[in-house]
Short mmCIF file of C-alpha atoms in Angstrom, two decimals:
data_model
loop_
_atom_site.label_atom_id
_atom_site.label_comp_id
_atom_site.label_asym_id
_atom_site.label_seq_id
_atom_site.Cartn_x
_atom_site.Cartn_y
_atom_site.Cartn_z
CA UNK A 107 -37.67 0.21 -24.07
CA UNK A 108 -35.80 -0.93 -27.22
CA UNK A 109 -33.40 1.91 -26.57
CA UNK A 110 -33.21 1.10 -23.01
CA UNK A 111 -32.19 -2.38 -24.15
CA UNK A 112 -29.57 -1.47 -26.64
CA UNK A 113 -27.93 0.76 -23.73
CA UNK A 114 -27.83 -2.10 -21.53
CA UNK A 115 -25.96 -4.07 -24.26
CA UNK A 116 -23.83 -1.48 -24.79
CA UNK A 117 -22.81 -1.42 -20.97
CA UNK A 118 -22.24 -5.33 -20.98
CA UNK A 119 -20.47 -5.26 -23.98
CA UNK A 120 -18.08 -2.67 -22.80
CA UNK A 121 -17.40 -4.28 -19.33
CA UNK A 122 -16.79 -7.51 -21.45
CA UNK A 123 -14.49 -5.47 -23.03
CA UNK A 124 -12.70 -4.44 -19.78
CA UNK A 125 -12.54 -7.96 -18.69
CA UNK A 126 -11.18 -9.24 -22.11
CA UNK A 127 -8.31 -6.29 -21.82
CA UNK A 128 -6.98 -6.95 -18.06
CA UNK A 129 -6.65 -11.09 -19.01
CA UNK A 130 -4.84 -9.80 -22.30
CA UNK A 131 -2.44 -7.91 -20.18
CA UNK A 132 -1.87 -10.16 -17.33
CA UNK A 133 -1.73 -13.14 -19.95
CA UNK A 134 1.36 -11.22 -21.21
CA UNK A 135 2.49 -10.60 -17.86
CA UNK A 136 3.49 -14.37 -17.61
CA UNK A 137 6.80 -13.33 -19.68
CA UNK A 138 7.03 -9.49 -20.23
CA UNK A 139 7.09 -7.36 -16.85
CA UNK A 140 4.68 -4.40 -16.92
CA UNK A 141 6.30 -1.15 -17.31
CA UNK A 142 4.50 0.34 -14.55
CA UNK A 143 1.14 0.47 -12.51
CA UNK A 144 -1.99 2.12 -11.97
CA UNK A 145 -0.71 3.32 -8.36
CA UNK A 146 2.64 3.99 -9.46
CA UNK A 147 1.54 6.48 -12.08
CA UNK A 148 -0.94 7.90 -9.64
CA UNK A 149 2.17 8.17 -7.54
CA UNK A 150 4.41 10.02 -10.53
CA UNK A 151 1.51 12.83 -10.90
CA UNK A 152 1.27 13.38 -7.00
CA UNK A 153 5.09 13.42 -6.53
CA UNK A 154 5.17 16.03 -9.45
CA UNK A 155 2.36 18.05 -9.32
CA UNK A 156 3.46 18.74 -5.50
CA UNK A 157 7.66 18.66 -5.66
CA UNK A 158 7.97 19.97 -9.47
CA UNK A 159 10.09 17.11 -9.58
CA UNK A 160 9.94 13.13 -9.64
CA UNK A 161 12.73 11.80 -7.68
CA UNK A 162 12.06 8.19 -8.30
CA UNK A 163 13.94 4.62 -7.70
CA UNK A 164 13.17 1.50 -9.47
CA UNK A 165 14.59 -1.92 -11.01
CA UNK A 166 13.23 -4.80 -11.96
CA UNK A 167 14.91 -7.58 -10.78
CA UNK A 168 14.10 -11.77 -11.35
CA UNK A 169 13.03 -13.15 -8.15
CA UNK A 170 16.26 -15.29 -7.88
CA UNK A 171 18.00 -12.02 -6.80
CA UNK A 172 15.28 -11.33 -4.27
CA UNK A 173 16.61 -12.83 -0.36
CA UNK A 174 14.57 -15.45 0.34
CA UNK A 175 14.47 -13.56 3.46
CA UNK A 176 12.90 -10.96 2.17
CA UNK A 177 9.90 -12.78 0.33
CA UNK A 178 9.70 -14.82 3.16
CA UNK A 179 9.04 -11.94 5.31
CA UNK A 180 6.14 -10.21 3.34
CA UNK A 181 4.32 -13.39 2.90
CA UNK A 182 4.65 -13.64 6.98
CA UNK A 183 3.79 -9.98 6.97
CA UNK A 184 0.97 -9.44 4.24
CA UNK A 185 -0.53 -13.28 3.76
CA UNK A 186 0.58 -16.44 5.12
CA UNK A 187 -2.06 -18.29 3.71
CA UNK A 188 -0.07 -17.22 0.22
CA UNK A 189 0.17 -20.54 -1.23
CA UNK A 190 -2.35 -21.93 0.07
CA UNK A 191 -5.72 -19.69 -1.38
CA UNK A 192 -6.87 -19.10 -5.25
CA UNK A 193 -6.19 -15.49 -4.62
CA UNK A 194 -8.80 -14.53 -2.02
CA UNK A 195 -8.46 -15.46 1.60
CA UNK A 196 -12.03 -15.18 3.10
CA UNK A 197 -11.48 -16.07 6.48
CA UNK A 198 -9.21 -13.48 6.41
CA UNK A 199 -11.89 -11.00 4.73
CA UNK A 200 -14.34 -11.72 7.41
CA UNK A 201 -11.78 -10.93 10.18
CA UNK A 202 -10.97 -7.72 9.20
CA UNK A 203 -14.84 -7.37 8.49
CA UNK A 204 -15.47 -7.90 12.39
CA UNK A 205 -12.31 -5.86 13.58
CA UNK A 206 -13.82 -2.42 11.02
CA UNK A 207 -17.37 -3.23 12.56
CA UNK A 208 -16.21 -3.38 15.70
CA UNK A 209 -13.73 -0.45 15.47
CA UNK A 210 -17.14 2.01 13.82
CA UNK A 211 -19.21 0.92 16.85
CA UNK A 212 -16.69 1.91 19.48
CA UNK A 213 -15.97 5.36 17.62
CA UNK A 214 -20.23 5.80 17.11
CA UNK A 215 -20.35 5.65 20.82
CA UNK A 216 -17.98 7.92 21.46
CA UNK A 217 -18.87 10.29 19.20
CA UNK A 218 -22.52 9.86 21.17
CA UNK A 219 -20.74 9.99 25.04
CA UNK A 220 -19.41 13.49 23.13
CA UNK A 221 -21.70 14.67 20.71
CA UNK A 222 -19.69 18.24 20.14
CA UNK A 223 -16.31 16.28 19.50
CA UNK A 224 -15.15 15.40 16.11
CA UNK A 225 -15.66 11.94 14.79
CA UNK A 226 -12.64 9.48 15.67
CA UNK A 227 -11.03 8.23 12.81
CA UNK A 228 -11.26 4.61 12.08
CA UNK A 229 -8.64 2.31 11.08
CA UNK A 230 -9.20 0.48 8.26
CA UNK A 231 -8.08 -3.57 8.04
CA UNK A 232 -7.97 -4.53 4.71
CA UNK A 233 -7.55 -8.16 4.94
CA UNK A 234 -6.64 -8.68 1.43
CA UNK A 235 -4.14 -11.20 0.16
CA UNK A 236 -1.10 -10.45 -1.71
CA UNK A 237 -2.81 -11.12 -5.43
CA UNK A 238 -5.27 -9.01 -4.54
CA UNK A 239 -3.09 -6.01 -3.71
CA UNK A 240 -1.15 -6.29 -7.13
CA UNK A 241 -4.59 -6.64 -8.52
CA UNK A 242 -5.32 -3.58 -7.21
CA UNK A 243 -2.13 -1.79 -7.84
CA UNK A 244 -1.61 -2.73 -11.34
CA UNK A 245 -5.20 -1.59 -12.60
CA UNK A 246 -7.50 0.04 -9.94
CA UNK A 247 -8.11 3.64 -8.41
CA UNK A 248 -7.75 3.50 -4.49
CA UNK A 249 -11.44 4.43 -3.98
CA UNK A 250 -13.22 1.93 -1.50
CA UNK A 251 -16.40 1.19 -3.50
CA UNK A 252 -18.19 -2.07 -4.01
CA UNK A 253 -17.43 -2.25 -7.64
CA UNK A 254 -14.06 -1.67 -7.78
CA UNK A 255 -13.98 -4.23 -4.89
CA UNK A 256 -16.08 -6.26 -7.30
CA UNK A 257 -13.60 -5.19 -9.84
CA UNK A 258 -10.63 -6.34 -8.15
CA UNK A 259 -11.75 -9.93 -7.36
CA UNK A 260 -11.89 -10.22 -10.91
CA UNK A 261 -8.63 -9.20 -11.49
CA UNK A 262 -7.72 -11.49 -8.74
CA UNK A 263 -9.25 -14.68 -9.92
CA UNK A 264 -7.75 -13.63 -13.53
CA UNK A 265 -4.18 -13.24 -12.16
CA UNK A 266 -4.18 -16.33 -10.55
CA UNK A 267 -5.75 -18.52 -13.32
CA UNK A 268 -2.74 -17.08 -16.26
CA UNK A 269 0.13 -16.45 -13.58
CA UNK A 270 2.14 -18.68 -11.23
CA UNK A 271 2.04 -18.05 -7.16
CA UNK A 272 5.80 -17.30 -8.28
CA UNK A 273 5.60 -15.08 -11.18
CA UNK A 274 2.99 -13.12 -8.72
CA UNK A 275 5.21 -12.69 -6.17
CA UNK A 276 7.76 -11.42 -8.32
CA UNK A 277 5.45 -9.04 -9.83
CA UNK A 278 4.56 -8.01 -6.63
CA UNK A 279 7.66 -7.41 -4.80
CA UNK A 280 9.00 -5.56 -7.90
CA UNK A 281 6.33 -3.05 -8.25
CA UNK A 282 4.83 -2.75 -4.89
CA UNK A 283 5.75 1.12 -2.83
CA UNK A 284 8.34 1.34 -0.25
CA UNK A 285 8.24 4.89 0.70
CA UNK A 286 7.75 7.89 -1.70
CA UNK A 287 9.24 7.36 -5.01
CA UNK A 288 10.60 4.43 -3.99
CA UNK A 289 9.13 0.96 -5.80
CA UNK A 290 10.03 -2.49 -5.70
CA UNK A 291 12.85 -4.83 -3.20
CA UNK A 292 15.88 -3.64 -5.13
CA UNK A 293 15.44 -0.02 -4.90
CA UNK A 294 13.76 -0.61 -1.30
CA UNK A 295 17.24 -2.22 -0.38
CA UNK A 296 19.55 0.05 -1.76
CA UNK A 297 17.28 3.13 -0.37
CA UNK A 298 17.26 2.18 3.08
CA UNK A 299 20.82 -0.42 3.78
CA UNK A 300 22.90 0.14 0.52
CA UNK A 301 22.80 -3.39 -0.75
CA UNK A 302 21.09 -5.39 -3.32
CA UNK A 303 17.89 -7.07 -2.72
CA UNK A 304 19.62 -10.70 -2.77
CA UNK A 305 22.14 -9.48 0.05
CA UNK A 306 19.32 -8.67 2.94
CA UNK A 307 19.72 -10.29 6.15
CA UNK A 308 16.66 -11.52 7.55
CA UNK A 309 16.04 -8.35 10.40
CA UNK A 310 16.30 -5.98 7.27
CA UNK A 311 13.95 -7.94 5.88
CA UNK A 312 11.49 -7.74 8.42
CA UNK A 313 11.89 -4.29 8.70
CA UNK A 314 11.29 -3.51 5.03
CA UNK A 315 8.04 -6.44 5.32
CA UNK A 316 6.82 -4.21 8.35
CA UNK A 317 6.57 -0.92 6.54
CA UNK A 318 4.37 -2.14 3.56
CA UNK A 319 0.96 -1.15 4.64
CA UNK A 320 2.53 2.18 5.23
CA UNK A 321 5.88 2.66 3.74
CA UNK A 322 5.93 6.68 3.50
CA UNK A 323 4.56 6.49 7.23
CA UNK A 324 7.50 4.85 8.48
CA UNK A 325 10.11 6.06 5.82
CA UNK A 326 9.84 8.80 8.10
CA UNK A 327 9.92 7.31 11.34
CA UNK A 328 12.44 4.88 11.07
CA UNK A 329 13.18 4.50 14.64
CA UNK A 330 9.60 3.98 15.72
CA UNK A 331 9.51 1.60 18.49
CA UNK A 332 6.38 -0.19 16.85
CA UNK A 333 8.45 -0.94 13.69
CA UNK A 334 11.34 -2.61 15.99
CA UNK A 335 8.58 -4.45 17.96
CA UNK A 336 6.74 -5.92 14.60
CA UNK A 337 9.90 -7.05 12.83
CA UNK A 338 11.13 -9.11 15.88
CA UNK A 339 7.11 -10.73 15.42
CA UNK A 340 7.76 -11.10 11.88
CA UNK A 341 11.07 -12.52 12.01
CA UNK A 342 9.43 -15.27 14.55
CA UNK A 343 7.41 -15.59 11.50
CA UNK A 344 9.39 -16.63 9.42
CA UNK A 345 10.46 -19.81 9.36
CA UNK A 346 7.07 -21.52 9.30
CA UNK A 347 6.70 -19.68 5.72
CA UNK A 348 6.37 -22.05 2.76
CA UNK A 349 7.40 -20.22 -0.36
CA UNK A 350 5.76 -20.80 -3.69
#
């Protein structure tokens, strides 16, 4: 038992640990911006290990040269209730919640109507807000598990008690993927309309806000009539947006 104890300790004392590192580094993050991210590097070691080469586009730029358009537009896109939550949006958690429920039962029942078919894939909603995804991006694997779900609302509730809703933002739209290789609004802009980040109109803008949940997707289907169609909902968007 005592050595069943002293394990235990052990465990708490490391994940103490873990907690005590991520503040450290976000607490830093307030005036130094990270060099990269977990997903990022994950990125660098796919991009290699399957081209032999990394052809990769990135620069940090201060939000000030970032269109209001453009942050205007992923808030509208990825979380509206942006400046209004402490990092987690539940309403919006239990919504997609009911909508991956709902979207398991229908695909059960047809897999039951045809028992010798494959199993539809489900769509995933993630429902999470835009501090969670750089919480999840600048530390986490991409594994859906409860404790690195657990994991990441810690990160979330960290970010948001050291960093400002702008300094998040920032963060985010600096470091978050826009198609393979391609990370952050100023290397997003100049990859897909030539220009700087501060010189996007607000249909570009839209367009690049669209692609997020998929950028490498729709890097490759730029035409898709589904992007056009979203964008022209986003951009309708887009004036109601208060920015932090």
């Amino acid at each position: 038992m005592r050595a069943f104890g002293r394990w235990c300790l052990l465990v708490v004392l490391a994940l103490l640990g873990l907690q005590l590192f991520f503040a450290l580094r976000i607490a830093s993050m307030a005036v130094v911006a990270p060099q990269s991210t977990s997903f990022e590097r994950s990125q660098i070691w796919q991009i290699v290990t399957r081209q032999r080469q990394l052809p990769w586009r990135q620069e940090w730029v201060a939000r000030q040269h970032i269109a209001t358009s453009l942050q205007r537009a992923v808030i509208a896109s990825e979380d509206g209730a942006f400046t209004q939550h402490n990092g987690v949006w539940w309403e919006s958690l239990e919504k997609a919640w009911q909508k991956n429920a709902k979207a398991k039962a229908v695909a059960e029942q047809r897999a039951q109507r045809r028992p010798d078919a494959k199993m539809p894939d489900v769509k995933i909603v993630g429902g999470s807000t835009i501090t969670q995804q750089l919480a999840k991006n600048l530390f986490l694997s991409g594994e859906r598990t409860l404790l690195r779900k657990g994991q990441e609302m810690l990160i979330t509730v960290t970010l948001e008690a050291f960093l400002s809703k702008q300094r998040i933002l920032e963060i985010y739209l600096n470091s978050v993927e826009w198609g393979e290789g391609v990370f952050g609004a100023e290397a997003a802009a100049q990859h897909y309309f030539r220009k700087s980040a501060a010189r996007l109109n607000d249909w570009e803008a839209a367009r690049l806000a669209v692609m997020l949940p998929r950028p490498r997707y729709f890097e490759q289907r730029a035409q898709s009539a589904y992007l056009a169609s979203r964008a022209e909902t986003i951009m309708a968007r887009m004036g109601d947006v208060v920015l932090p």
